Short mmCIF file of N, CA and C in Angstrom, two decimals:
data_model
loop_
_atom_site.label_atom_id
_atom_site.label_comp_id
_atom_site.label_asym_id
_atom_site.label_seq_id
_atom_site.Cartn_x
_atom_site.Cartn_y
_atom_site.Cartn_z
N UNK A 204 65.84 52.33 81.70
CA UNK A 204 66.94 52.95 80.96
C UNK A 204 66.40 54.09 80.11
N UNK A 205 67.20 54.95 80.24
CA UNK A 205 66.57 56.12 79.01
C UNK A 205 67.49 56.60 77.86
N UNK A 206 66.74 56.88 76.91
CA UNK A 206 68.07 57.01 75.60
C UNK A 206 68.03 58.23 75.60
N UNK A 207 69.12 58.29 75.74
CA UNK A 207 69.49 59.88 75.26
C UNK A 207 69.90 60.37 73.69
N UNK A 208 69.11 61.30 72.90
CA UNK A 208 69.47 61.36 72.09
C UNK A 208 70.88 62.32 71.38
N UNK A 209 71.27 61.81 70.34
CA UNK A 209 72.34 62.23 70.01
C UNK A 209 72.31 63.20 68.72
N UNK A 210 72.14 64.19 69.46
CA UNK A 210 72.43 65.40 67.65
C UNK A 210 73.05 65.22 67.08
N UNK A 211 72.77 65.21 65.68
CA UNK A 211 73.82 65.29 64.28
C UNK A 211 73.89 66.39 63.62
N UNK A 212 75.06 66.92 63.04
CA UNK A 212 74.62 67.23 62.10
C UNK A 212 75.20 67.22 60.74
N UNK A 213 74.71 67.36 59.94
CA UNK A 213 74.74 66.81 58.18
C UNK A 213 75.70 66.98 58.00
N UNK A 214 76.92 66.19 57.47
CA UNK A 214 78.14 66.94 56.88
C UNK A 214 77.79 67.77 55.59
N UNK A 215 79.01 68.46 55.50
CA UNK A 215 78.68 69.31 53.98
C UNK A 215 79.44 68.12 52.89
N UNK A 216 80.02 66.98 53.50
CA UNK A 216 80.43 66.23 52.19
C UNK A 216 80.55 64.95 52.63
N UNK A 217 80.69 63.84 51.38
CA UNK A 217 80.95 62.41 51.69
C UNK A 217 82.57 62.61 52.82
N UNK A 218 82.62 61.45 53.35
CA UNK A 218 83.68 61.50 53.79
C UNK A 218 84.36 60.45 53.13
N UNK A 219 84.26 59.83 52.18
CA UNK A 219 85.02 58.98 51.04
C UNK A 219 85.05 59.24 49.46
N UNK A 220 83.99 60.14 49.51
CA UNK A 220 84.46 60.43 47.72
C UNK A 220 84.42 61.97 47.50
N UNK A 221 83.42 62.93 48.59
CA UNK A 221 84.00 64.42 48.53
C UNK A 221 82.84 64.52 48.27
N UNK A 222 81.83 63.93 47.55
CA UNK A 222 80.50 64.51 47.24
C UNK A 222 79.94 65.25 47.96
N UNK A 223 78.89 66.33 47.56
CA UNK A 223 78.02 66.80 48.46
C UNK A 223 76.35 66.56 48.05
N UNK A 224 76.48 65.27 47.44
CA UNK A 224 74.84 65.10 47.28
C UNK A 224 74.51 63.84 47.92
N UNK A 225 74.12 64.34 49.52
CA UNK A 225 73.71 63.35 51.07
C UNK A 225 72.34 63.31 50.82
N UNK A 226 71.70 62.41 51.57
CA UNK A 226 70.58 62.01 51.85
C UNK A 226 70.53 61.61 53.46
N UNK A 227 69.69 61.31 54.41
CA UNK A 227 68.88 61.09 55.44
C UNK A 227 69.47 59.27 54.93
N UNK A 228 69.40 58.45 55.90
CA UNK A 228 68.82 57.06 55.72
C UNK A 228 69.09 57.12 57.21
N UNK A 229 67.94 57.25 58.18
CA UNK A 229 67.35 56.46 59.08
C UNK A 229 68.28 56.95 60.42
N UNK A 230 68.89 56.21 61.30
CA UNK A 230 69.65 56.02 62.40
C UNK A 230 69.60 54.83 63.32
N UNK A 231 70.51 54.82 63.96
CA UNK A 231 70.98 53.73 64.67
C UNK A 231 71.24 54.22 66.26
N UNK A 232 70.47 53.02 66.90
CA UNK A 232 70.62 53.45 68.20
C UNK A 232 72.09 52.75 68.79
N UNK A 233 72.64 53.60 69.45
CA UNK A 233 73.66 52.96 70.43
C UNK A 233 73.35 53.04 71.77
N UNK A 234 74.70 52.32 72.32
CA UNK A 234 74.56 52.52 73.94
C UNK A 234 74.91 54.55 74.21
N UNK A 235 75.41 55.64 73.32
CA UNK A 235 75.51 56.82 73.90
C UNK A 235 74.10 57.76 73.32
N UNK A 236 73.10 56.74 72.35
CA UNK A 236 71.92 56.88 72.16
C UNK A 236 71.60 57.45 70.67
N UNK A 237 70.84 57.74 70.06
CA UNK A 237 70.18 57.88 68.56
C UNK A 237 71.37 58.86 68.02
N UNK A 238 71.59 57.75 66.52
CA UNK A 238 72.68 58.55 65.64
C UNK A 238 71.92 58.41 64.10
N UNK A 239 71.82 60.37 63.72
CA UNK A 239 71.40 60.00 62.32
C UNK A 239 72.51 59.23 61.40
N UNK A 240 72.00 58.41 60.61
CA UNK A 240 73.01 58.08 58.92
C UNK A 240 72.96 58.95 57.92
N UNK A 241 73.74 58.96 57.09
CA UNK A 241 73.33 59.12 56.06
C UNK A 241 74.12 58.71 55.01
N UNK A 242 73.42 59.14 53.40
CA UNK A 242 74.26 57.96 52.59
C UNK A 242 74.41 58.77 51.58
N UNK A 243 75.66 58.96 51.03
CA UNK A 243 76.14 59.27 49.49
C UNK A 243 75.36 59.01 48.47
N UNK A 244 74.82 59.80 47.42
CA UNK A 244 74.26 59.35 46.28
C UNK A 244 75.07 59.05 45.30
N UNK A 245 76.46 59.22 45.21
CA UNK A 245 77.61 59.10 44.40
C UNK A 245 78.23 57.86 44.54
N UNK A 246 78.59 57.81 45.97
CA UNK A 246 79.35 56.81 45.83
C UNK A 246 78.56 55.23 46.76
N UNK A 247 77.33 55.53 47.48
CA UNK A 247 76.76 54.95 48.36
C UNK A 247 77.02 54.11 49.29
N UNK A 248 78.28 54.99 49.94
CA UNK A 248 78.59 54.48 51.33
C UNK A 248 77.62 54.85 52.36
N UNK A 249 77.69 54.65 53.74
CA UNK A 249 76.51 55.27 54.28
C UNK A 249 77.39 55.61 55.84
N UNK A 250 77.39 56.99 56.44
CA UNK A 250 77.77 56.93 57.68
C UNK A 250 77.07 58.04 58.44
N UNK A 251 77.60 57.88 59.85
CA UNK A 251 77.06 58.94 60.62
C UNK A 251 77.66 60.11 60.97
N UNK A 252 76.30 61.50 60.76
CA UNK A 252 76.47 62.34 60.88
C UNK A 252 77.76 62.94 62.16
N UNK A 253 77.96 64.32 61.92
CA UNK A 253 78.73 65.06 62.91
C UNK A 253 77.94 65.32 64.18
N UNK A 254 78.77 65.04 65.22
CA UNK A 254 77.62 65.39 66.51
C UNK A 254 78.27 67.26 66.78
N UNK A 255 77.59 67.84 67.15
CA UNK A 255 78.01 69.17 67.76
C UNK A 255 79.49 69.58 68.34
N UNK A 256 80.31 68.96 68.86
CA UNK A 256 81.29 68.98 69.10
C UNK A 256 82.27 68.90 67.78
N UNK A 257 81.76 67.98 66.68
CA UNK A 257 82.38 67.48 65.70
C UNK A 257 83.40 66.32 65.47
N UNK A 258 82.94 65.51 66.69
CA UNK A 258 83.73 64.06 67.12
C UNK A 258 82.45 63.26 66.57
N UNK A 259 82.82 61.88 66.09
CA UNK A 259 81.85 60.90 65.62
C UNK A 259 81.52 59.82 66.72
#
């Protein structure tokens, strides 16, 4: 099997409190292959980035 990886990229804001002070935390592999996280310093939810298209 091979993973294909999945570009992200950073939003410019939380998508639950509006912040724009993101951080990196790690990623998660799926079955459509590597998704960065990342996590709010405000409110510290944590989700994944925008892929190129701009679908999640």
């Amino acid at each position: 099997m091979v993973l294909k990886i999945c570009f992200t990229v950073k939003p410019k804001s939380c998508k639950f409190c509006g912040s724009s002070d993101l951080v990196k935390r790690g990623y998660d592999i799926t079955i459509h292959g590597k998704k960065q996280k990342f996590a709010c310093k405000e409110c510290g939810k944590i989700f994944y980035g925008l892929n190129p298209q701009g679908v999640e």
